[in-house]
C-alpha cells in the first residue's frame, strides 16, 4: 500500500497526531503534532481514519453508539512447539475460545478468552496461556519465549453519522466490532473507496457537495449489518451460557459440513466473507431504466467476465481504471443485436461530455466489427440480462450507477 501511494507522490507521514480539529462553512483547520513541533493545516474536507478514539469523530460531535463485550481477552506472541506448524487454528469449547495465528520463525499469536471470574485488571502471564492451551488443544504443546503479552476488551460500536459538515469518518473511527468473520479491514477499505471517488468529483467541480451525503446513506447500513452479523458469530463462539454451549458444541459439527458441502451455500458464505455481495440498491444516486427487470440492478457490484479486444484478452473489471465513470454499451445477441456502427451512434445520445466518462463498446463474437471488445460466447450479455442492446454505467468504485435497455433511453445517462 505504501508503494502504491508513493507512485502518486502521496507518501504516508508516520508519527503524526491530530490534536485539534475545527470546521466552519468554508474550511477545516487541523493542528498536527509532529515529533519536532506542531503544524497547522487548512483543508476543504477532512476524513478521520484515526481509529476507535477518533478526534475527528469527537470534533464532529458524532456519538459512538454501542457497548463493550463482557468477555476479557488476553493476547501473546510466543514460540510454539506443536504439530500444527503453518495453519490458523481456532479452538472453541466449554472454556471459551483460543485462536492461534502463525506469524514467522515458529512464532504464533495466541488470542484467548479469560474466565469471567478472572480479575480483568490482572496482566496475563505465560502460565495463563499454558492453562488455555491445556483446556483447548489436544496433544503436547510447548510454549516459550513470549515476545509480548497484553489484555484487551472488545467493543461493538457505530457512529450515528459518517458525515458532519466538512468532516467524515471511515474505518474504525466509524465502526468497531469483534474480529469474528474477518470483516474489519475490508469494511474500512470499502468505506474509503466509496468516499474517495465522491470527494474527487466534488473537488474537481464535476459534482455538487450533496453527492457526499450518499457516503453515509450507502455505508452506514453496511457497517450496521456487519456489526450485527459479527455480534452473532462472536456470541456463538465466545458464549459461556450452558444451554448455548450445548447447542453450539453439538450442532456445529453437523451444521458446518451441511453448509459448506453445498456449492451454492458455500458461494453465499464466500460472498459474505469477501463482501462482494454488498449492494446499494436503495441509494439515491443509482437507478435503472423504466422497463429494466434484470437480476443485476443499479447499486449492485458490476459483474466481471472475459473480453477480447485489440490488445488481447482482458476483463470488464480490468477496464475500470482511473477516477472516471465507465459506460459499457452492449450490442445484444442474435437477431436483436446492433452492429458496432449503430452502437457507436447510440453512444452520442447517452453522453453529454466525454470529460469524466470512459466508453466501451461490447459486442458478441458474431457481431464484431471495428473497435470495441468481444464478449466471446455472449456470457456477459447473459449475466447482465442483455438479450437486446443495453448499457451499464459503472461508478469509479466498481458499482453499477445505472443499467437499462438502450430502447428506454431518451437522454444522457445520469452521473452523480
Short mmCIF file of C-alpha atoms in Angstrom, two decimals:
data_model
loop_
_atom_site.label_atom_id
_atom_site.label_comp_id
_atom_site.label_asym_id
_atom_site.label_seq_id
_atom_site.Cartn_x
_atom_site.Cartn_y
_atom_site.Cartn_z
CA UNK A 1 0.00 0.00 0.00
CA UNK A 2 2.89 2.34 0.79
CA UNK A 3 4.38 1.59 -2.61
CA UNK A 4 1.11 2.33 -4.41
CA UNK A 5 0.80 5.68 -2.63
CA UNK A 6 4.42 6.54 -3.40
CA UNK A 7 3.69 6.21 -7.13
CA UNK A 8 1.19 9.07 -6.81
CA UNK A 9 3.52 11.18 -4.68
CA UNK A 10 1.42 10.71 -1.54
CA UNK A 11 3.77 9.09 0.94
CA UNK A 12 2.36 8.36 4.40
CA UNK A 13 3.68 10.54 7.20
CA UNK A 14 4.28 8.46 10.31
CA UNK A 15 4.35 9.65 13.91
CA UNK A 16 1.88 12.50 13.31
CA UNK A 17 -1.11 13.08 15.60
CA UNK A 18 -4.12 15.33 15.04
CA UNK A 19 -4.64 17.19 18.31
CA UNK A 20 -7.27 19.74 17.29
CA UNK A 21 -9.88 19.81 14.51
CA UNK A 22 -12.20 22.77 13.88
CA UNK A 23 -14.53 23.43 10.94
CA UNK A 24 -16.72 26.21 9.64
CA UNK A 25 -18.78 26.63 6.48
CA UNK A 26 -15.72 27.22 4.30
CA UNK A 27 -12.87 25.06 5.61
CA UNK A 28 -11.37 22.77 8.24
CA UNK A 29 -8.40 23.74 10.41
CA UNK A 30 -6.31 20.90 11.85
CA UNK A 31 -3.44 21.13 14.33
CA UNK A 32 -0.95 18.30 13.84
CA UNK A 33 1.64 17.22 16.38
CA UNK A 34 4.98 16.10 14.93
CA UNK A 35 7.99 14.83 16.85
CA UNK A 36 9.70 18.19 16.29
CA UNK A 37 6.73 20.52 16.78
CA UNK A 38 3.26 21.49 15.63
CA UNK A 39 1.85 22.14 12.17
CA UNK A 40 -1.42 23.85 11.23
CA UNK A 41 -3.18 22.54 8.12
CA UNK A 42 -6.18 24.07 6.36
CA UNK A 43 -8.33 21.84 4.13
CA UNK A 44 -11.68 21.81 2.37
CA UNK A 45 -12.55 18.42 3.88
CA UNK A 46 -11.02 16.08 6.46
CA UNK A 47 -11.52 12.32 6.63
CA UNK A 48 -10.85 10.74 10.01
CA UNK A 49 -9.45 7.23 9.71
CA UNK A 50 -8.00 7.63 13.20
CA UNK A 51 -9.44 4.64 14.99
CA UNK A 52 -11.79 3.99 17.86
CA UNK A 53 -10.69 7.10 19.78
CA UNK A 54 -11.02 9.33 16.70
CA UNK A 55 -10.50 13.02 17.40
CA UNK A 56 -12.24 13.78 14.08
CA UNK A 57 -15.36 11.96 15.23
CA UNK A 58 -15.29 13.69 18.60
CA UNK A 59 -14.69 17.10 17.00
CA UNK A 60 -17.66 16.47 14.70
CA UNK A 61 -19.87 15.79 17.73
CA UNK A 62 -20.86 12.34 16.46
CA UNK A 63 -21.93 9.77 19.03
CA UNK A 64 -20.36 6.30 19.05
CA UNK A 65 -23.24 4.04 19.98
CA UNK A 66 -22.77 0.53 21.33
CA UNK A 67 -21.17 -1.30 24.24
CA UNK A 68 -18.26 -3.44 25.37
CA UNK A 69 -18.45 -7.24 25.22
CA UNK A 70 -18.43 -8.84 28.67
CA UNK A 71 -15.56 -11.19 27.80
CA UNK A 72 -11.98 -10.33 28.71
CA UNK A 73 -9.24 -11.40 26.29
CA UNK A 74 -5.51 -11.94 26.50
CA UNK A 75 -3.04 -11.91 23.63
CA UNK A 76 0.57 -13.02 23.26
CA UNK A 77 3.16 -13.63 20.56
CA UNK A 78 5.01 -16.77 21.66
CA UNK A 79 7.13 -19.66 20.44
CA UNK A 80 5.01 -22.79 19.98
CA UNK A 81 6.28 -26.32 19.52
CA UNK A 82 3.40 -28.44 18.24
CA UNK A 83 2.26 -30.41 15.22
CA UNK A 84 0.24 -27.56 13.66
CA UNK A 85 3.04 -25.55 12.11
CA UNK A 86 1.63 -23.34 9.38
CA UNK A 87 -2.13 -23.05 9.74
CA UNK A 88 -4.55 -20.79 11.54
CA UNK A 89 -6.43 -22.71 14.23
CA UNK A 90 -9.48 -21.68 16.25
CA UNK A 91 -10.49 -23.88 19.16
CA UNK A 92 -13.98 -23.47 20.61
CA UNK A 93 -15.01 -25.33 23.75
CA UNK A 94 -16.61 -25.17 27.18
CA UNK A 95 -13.96 -22.72 28.36
CA UNK A 96 -14.44 -20.15 25.61
CA UNK A 97 -12.15 -19.85 22.62
CA UNK A 98 -8.49 -19.91 21.67
CA UNK A 99 -7.06 -18.76 18.34
CA UNK A 100 -3.52 -19.46 17.16
CA UNK A 101 -2.28 -17.45 14.16
CA UNK A 102 1.11 -18.38 12.62
CA UNK A 103 3.48 -15.43 12.17
CA UNK A 104 7.07 -16.38 11.32
CA UNK A 105 10.05 -18.34 12.70
CA UNK A 106 7.82 -20.54 14.84
CA UNK A 107 6.10 -17.56 16.48
CA UNK A 108 2.33 -17.73 16.91
CA UNK A 109 -0.11 -15.08 18.03
CA UNK A 110 -2.40 -16.53 20.69
CA UNK A 111 -5.73 -14.90 21.49
CA UNK A 112 -7.97 -16.44 24.12
CA UNK A 113 -10.92 -15.54 26.29
CA UNK A 114 -10.44 -15.39 30.02
CA UNK A 115 -12.78 -16.98 32.56
CA UNK A 116 -15.30 -14.44 33.90
CA UNK A 117 -14.02 -14.90 37.45
CA UNK A 118 -10.55 -13.63 36.47
CA UNK A 119 -9.62 -10.16 37.68
CA UNK A 120 -9.71 -8.18 34.44
CA UNK A 121 -7.10 -5.75 35.75
CA UNK A 122 -4.52 -8.52 36.15
CA UNK A 123 -1.88 -8.60 33.44
CA UNK A 124 -1.55 -12.01 31.74
CA UNK A 125 1.35 -14.35 32.38
CA UNK A 126 2.75 -17.22 30.35
CA UNK A 127 1.02 -19.62 32.74
CA UNK A 128 -2.36 -18.17 31.70
CA UNK A 129 -1.66 -19.17 28.11
CA UNK A 130 -0.37 -22.59 29.15
CA UNK A 131 -3.64 -23.16 31.02
CA UNK A 132 -5.67 -22.06 27.99
CA UNK A 133 -3.75 -24.43 25.72
CA UNK A 134 -4.30 -27.35 28.11
CA UNK A 135 -8.04 -26.60 28.10
CA UNK A 136 -8.42 -26.28 24.34
CA UNK A 137 -5.67 -28.10 22.46
CA UNK A 138 -5.26 -31.88 22.36
CA UNK A 139 -1.76 -33.32 22.42
CA UNK A 140 1.57 -31.97 23.60
CA UNK A 141 2.26 -28.27 23.13
CA UNK A 142 5.36 -26.42 24.33
CA UNK A 143 5.02 -22.65 24.80
CA UNK A 144 8.00 -20.35 25.48
CA UNK A 145 9.81 -17.11 24.69
CA UNK A 146 6.96 -14.58 24.83
CA UNK A 147 7.62 -11.56 22.61
CA UNK A 148 4.84 -9.58 24.28
CA UNK A 149 1.62 -10.13 26.19
CA UNK A 150 -1.38 -7.93 26.86
CA UNK A 151 -5.07 -7.98 27.78
CA UNK A 152 -7.91 -6.26 25.97
CA UNK A 153 -11.67 -5.91 25.71
CA UNK A 154 -13.70 -5.91 22.50
CA UNK A 155 -16.28 -3.26 21.70
CA UNK A 156 -19.14 -3.16 19.20
CA UNK A 157 -19.98 0.43 18.31
CA UNK A 158 -21.04 2.50 15.31
CA UNK A 159 -21.15 6.26 14.76
CA UNK A 160 -24.51 7.99 14.50
CA UNK A 161 -23.45 9.53 11.17
CA UNK A 162 -20.42 9.21 8.91
CA UNK A 163 -20.53 12.91 7.98
CA UNK A 164 -20.80 16.19 9.82
CA UNK A 165 -20.31 19.20 7.57
CA UNK A 166 -16.80 19.01 6.18
CA UNK A 167 -15.73 16.17 8.47
CA UNK A 168 -16.02 12.49 7.55
CA UNK A 169 -15.08 9.30 9.36
CA UNK A 170 -14.18 5.87 7.99
CA UNK A 171 -12.90 2.51 9.21
CA UNK A 172 -12.53 2.03 12.96
CA UNK A 173 -13.35 5.69 13.53
CA UNK A 174 -16.84 4.92 12.20
CA UNK A 175 -17.43 1.36 13.42
CA UNK A 176 -15.71 -1.23 15.59
CA UNK A 177 -16.73 -4.82 16.18
CA UNK A 178 -15.33 -8.22 17.03
CA UNK A 179 -12.84 -9.76 14.59
CA UNK A 180 -15.24 -12.68 14.01
CA UNK A 181 -15.68 -13.23 10.29
CA UNK A 182 -12.61 -11.15 9.39
CA UNK A 183 -14.67 -8.16 8.23
CA UNK A 184 -12.85 -5.19 9.78
CA UNK A 185 -10.12 -4.25 7.31
CA UNK A 186 -12.20 -4.81 4.16
CA UNK A 187 -15.06 -2.75 5.58
CA UNK A 188 -12.74 0.17 6.29
CA UNK A 189 -11.18 -0.04 2.83
CA UNK A 190 -14.62 -0.07 1.21
CA UNK A 191 -15.58 3.00 3.27
CA UNK A 192 -12.55 4.81 1.89
CA UNK A 193 -13.12 3.73 -1.72
CA UNK A 194 -16.80 4.74 -1.53
CA UNK A 195 -15.93 8.19 -0.20
CA UNK A 196 -12.74 8.72 -2.20
CA UNK A 197 -14.22 8.91 -5.68
CA UNK A 198 -17.02 11.17 -4.47
CA UNK A 199 -14.57 13.59 -2.87
CA UNK A 200 -12.54 13.59 -6.09
CA UNK A 201 -15.57 14.51 -8.21
CA UNK A 202 -16.62 17.29 -5.84
CA UNK A 203 -13.11 18.74 -5.59
CA UNK A 204 -12.79 18.72 -9.41
CA UNK A 205 -16.10 20.55 -9.71
CA UNK A 206 -17.80 17.65 -11.52
CA UNK A 207 -20.46 17.01 -8.85
CA UNK A 208 -22.19 19.08 -6.15
CA UNK A 209 -21.32 18.81 -2.47
CA UNK A 210 -24.60 16.94 -1.92
CA UNK A 211 -23.03 13.87 -3.56
CA UNK A 212 -21.03 13.44 -0.36
CA UNK A 213 -24.23 12.82 1.61
CA UNK A 214 -24.56 9.49 -0.21
CA UNK A 215 -21.47 8.23 1.63
CA UNK A 216 -23.35 7.91 4.92
CA UNK A 217 -26.52 6.71 3.17
CA UNK A 218 -24.66 3.87 1.44
CA UNK A 219 -22.09 2.85 4.02
CA UNK A 220 -23.75 3.29 7.43
CA UNK A 221 -26.27 0.50 6.85
CA UNK A 222 -23.42 -1.77 5.71
CA UNK A 223 -21.50 -1.04 8.91
CA UNK A 224 -24.63 -1.74 10.94
CA UNK A 225 -25.26 -5.06 9.17
CA UNK A 226 -21.66 -6.17 9.70
CA UNK A 227 -21.88 -5.14 13.36
CA UNK A 228 -24.97 -7.30 13.86
CA UNK A 229 -23.50 -10.19 11.85
CA UNK A 230 -20.21 -10.27 13.74
CA UNK A 231 -22.13 -9.95 17.01
CA UNK A 232 -24.00 -13.17 16.28
CA UNK A 233 -20.84 -15.03 15.24
CA UNK A 234 -18.90 -13.78 18.25
CA UNK A 235 -21.65 -14.62 20.74
CA UNK A 236 -21.82 -18.13 19.33
CA UNK A 237 -18.04 -18.57 19.58
CA UNK A 238 -17.47 -16.96 22.99
CA UNK A 239 -20.63 -17.91 24.88
CA UNK A 240 -20.40 -19.47 28.35
CA UNK A 241 -24.16 -19.98 28.70
CA UNK A 242 -24.60 -23.73 29.40
CA UNK A 243 -27.61 -24.07 27.09
CA UNK A 244 -25.94 -22.22 24.21
CA UNK A 245 -22.73 -24.17 24.83
CA UNK A 246 -24.61 -27.46 24.50
CA UNK A 247 -26.35 -26.35 21.31
CA UNK A 248 -23.16 -24.96 19.78
CA UNK A 249 -20.92 -27.91 20.61
CA UNK A 250 -23.42 -30.50 19.39
CA UNK A 251 -24.93 -28.70 16.43
CA UNK A 252 -21.88 -27.06 14.84
CA UNK A 253 -20.18 -30.37 13.86
CA UNK A 254 -23.36 -31.25 11.95
CA UNK A 255 -24.25 -27.82 10.58
CA UNK A 256 -20.85 -26.80 9.19
CA UNK A 257 -20.47 -29.80 6.83
CA UNK A 258 -24.07 -29.27 5.71
CA UNK A 259 -23.48 -25.58 4.96
CA UNK A 260 -20.07 -26.00 3.34
CA UNK A 261 -20.96 -29.18 1.47
CA UNK A 262 -23.28 -27.42 -0.96
CA UNK A 263 -21.77 -25.22 -3.68
CA UNK A 264 -24.50 -22.57 -3.58
CA UNK A 265 -24.36 -22.27 0.22
CA UNK A 266 -20.56 -22.16 0.05
CA UNK A 267 -20.76 -19.38 -2.53
CA UNK A 268 -23.23 -17.44 -0.37
CA UNK A 269 -20.87 -17.71 2.60
CA UNK A 270 -17.94 -16.55 0.49
CA UNK A 271 -19.93 -13.53 -0.74
CA UNK A 272 -20.45 -12.53 2.90
CA UNK A 273 -16.82 -13.02 3.91
CA UNK A 274 -15.42 -11.38 0.75
CA UNK A 275 -18.08 -8.61 0.84
CA UNK A 276 -18.63 -8.99 -2.91
CA UNK A 277 -22.35 -9.27 -2.24
CA UNK A 278 -22.65 -5.77 -0.78
CA UNK A 279 -25.02 -3.57 -2.75
CA UNK A 280 -26.54 -0.07 -2.63
CA UNK A 281 -29.81 -0.60 -4.47
CA UNK A 282 -31.75 1.96 -2.42
CA UNK A 283 -29.12 4.68 -2.83
CA UNK A 284 -30.41 7.95 -4.31
CA UNK A 285 -27.53 8.06 -6.81
CA UNK A 286 -28.21 4.75 -8.60
CA UNK A 287 -31.04 3.71 -10.91
CA UNK A 288 -32.49 1.54 -13.67
CA UNK A 289 -34.23 2.27 -16.97
CA UNK A 290 -38.02 2.23 -16.84
CA UNK A 291 -38.58 -1.33 -18.14
CA UNK A 292 -35.48 -2.93 -16.65
CA UNK A 293 -36.10 -6.13 -14.65
CA UNK A 294 -32.70 -7.86 -14.81
CA UNK A 295 -31.11 -9.64 -11.87
CA UNK A 296 -28.37 -7.01 -11.69
CA UNK A 297 -29.61 -3.54 -10.87
CA UNK A 298 -28.28 -0.10 -10.03
CA UNK A 299 -26.34 -0.43 -6.78
CA UNK A 300 -25.07 -3.96 -7.44
CA UNK A 301 -21.38 -4.59 -7.82
CA UNK A 302 -20.53 -4.85 -11.52
CA UNK A 303 -20.22 -8.46 -12.64
CA UNK A 304 -16.90 -9.46 -14.15
CA UNK A 305 -16.19 -11.52 -17.25
CA UNK A 306 -13.67 -12.05 -20.03
CA UNK A 307 -13.50 -9.72 -23.02
CA UNK A 308 -11.38 -9.85 -26.15
CA UNK A 309 -10.00 -6.59 -27.53
CA UNK A 310 -7.36 -5.48 -30.00
CA UNK A 311 -4.76 -5.75 -27.25
CA UNK A 312 -5.74 -9.28 -26.32
CA UNK A 313 -7.83 -10.74 -23.53
CA UNK A 314 -8.95 -8.58 -20.62
CA UNK A 315 -11.87 -8.42 -18.17
CA UNK A 316 -14.65 -5.93 -17.58
CA UNK A 317 -13.36 -5.11 -14.08
CA UNK A 318 -9.86 -4.79 -15.55
CA UNK A 319 -11.12 -1.88 -17.67
CA UNK A 320 -12.20 0.10 -14.60
CA UNK A 321 -9.11 2.25 -14.26
CA UNK A 322 -8.91 5.89 -13.28
CA UNK A 323 -11.31 8.09 -11.30
CA UNK A 324 -13.95 8.33 -14.05
CA UNK A 325 -17.27 6.67 -14.66
CA UNK A 326 -17.31 3.92 -17.29
CA UNK A 327 -20.12 3.44 -19.81
CA UNK A 328 -20.42 -0.06 -21.28
CA UNK A 329 -22.61 -0.38 -24.38
CA UNK A 330 -23.78 -3.94 -25.10
CA UNK A 331 -24.83 -4.83 -28.63
CA UNK A 332 -27.30 -7.54 -27.64
CA UNK A 333 -27.30 -11.03 -29.14
CA UNK A 334 -28.72 -12.76 -32.19
CA UNK A 335 -31.32 -11.01 -34.34
CA UNK A 336 -31.84 -8.28 -31.72
CA UNK A 337 -28.20 -7.14 -31.82
CA UNK A 338 -26.92 -3.81 -33.10
CA UNK A 339 -23.81 -3.69 -35.22
CA UNK A 340 -20.83 -1.72 -33.98
CA UNK A 341 -21.65 1.35 -36.09
CA UNK A 342 -25.17 1.59 -34.65
CA UNK A 343 -23.80 1.04 -31.15
CA UNK A 344 -21.42 3.97 -31.58
CA UNK A 345 -24.34 6.10 -32.81
CA UNK A 346 -26.31 5.22 -29.66
CA UNK A 347 -23.39 6.50 -27.60
CA UNK A 348 -23.99 10.06 -28.84
CA UNK A 349 -27.43 10.24 -27.23
CA UNK A 350 -26.21 8.83 -23.93
CA UNK A 351 -23.20 11.05 -23.22
CA UNK A 352 -23.17 14.84 -23.00
CA UNK A 353 -19.43 15.09 -22.43
CA UNK A 354 -16.61 12.55 -22.50
CA UNK A 355 -14.56 14.54 -20.00
CA UNK A 356 -15.44 12.38 -16.97
CA UNK A 357 -16.57 9.10 -18.52
CA UNK A 358 -14.78 6.35 -20.44
CA UNK A 359 -16.81 4.47 -23.06
CA UNK A 360 -16.50 0.82 -24.08
CA UNK A 361 -18.49 -0.97 -26.79
CA UNK A 362 -19.09 -4.68 -26.28
CA UNK A 363 -20.47 -7.00 -28.94
CA UNK A 364 -20.78 -10.75 -29.30
CA UNK A 365 -18.27 -12.57 -31.47
CA UNK A 366 -20.82 -12.87 -34.27
CA UNK A 367 -21.41 -9.09 -34.28
CA UNK A 368 -17.78 -7.99 -34.09
CA UNK A 369 -16.83 -5.15 -36.38
CA UNK A 370 -14.47 -2.23 -35.90
CA UNK A 371 -13.23 -1.15 -32.50
CA UNK A 372 -14.51 -2.33 -29.14
CA UNK A 373 -14.50 -5.60 -27.26
CA UNK A 374 -15.91 -9.04 -27.94
CA UNK A 375 -17.96 -10.87 -25.33
CA UNK A 376 -17.00 -14.33 -26.56
CA UNK A 377 -19.99 -16.63 -26.37
CA UNK A 378 -22.16 -13.83 -25.02
CA UNK A 379 -21.53 -14.79 -21.39
CA UNK A 380 -21.50 -11.21 -20.09
CA UNK A 381 -24.62 -10.39 -22.10
CA UNK A 382 -26.33 -13.34 -20.46
CA UNK A 383 -25.10 -12.44 -16.97
CA UNK A 384 -26.34 -8.86 -17.23
CA UNK A 385 -29.55 -9.86 -18.99
CA UNK A 386 -28.93 -8.10 -22.31
CA UNK A 387 -30.74 -10.08 -24.99
CA UNK A 388 -31.25 -6.81 -26.84
CA UNK A 389 -28.97 -3.75 -26.81
CA UNK A 390 -28.29 -2.34 -23.36
CA UNK A 391 -25.90 -0.28 -21.29
CA UNK A 392 -24.42 0.00 -17.82
CA UNK A 393 -22.80 2.98 -16.16
CA UNK A 394 -20.19 1.78 -13.66
CA UNK A 395 -19.01 4.08 -10.89
CA UNK A 396 -15.32 4.50 -10.08
CA UNK A 397 -15.76 2.13 -7.10
CA UNK A 398 -16.94 -0.71 -9.35
CA UNK A 399 -20.66 -0.47 -8.57
CA UNK A 400 -23.42 -0.05 -11.15
CA UNK A 401 -24.67 3.53 -11.20
CA UNK A 402 -27.30 2.93 -13.88
CA UNK A 403 -28.37 0.00 -16.03
CA UNK A 404 -31.00 -0.50 -18.68
CA UNK A 405 -32.17 -1.20 -22.19
CA UNK A 406 -30.99 1.16 -24.91
CA UNK A 407 -34.57 1.41 -26.16
CA UNK A 408 -35.58 3.07 -22.86
CA UNK A 409 -33.10 5.93 -23.05
CA UNK A 410 -34.27 9.28 -24.33
CA UNK A 411 -31.49 11.42 -22.89
CA UNK A 412 -27.99 11.39 -21.37
CA UNK A 413 -27.16 8.79 -18.73
CA UNK A 414 -27.27 10.25 -15.20
CA UNK A 415 -23.95 10.80 -13.46
CA UNK A 416 -23.94 11.70 -9.75
#
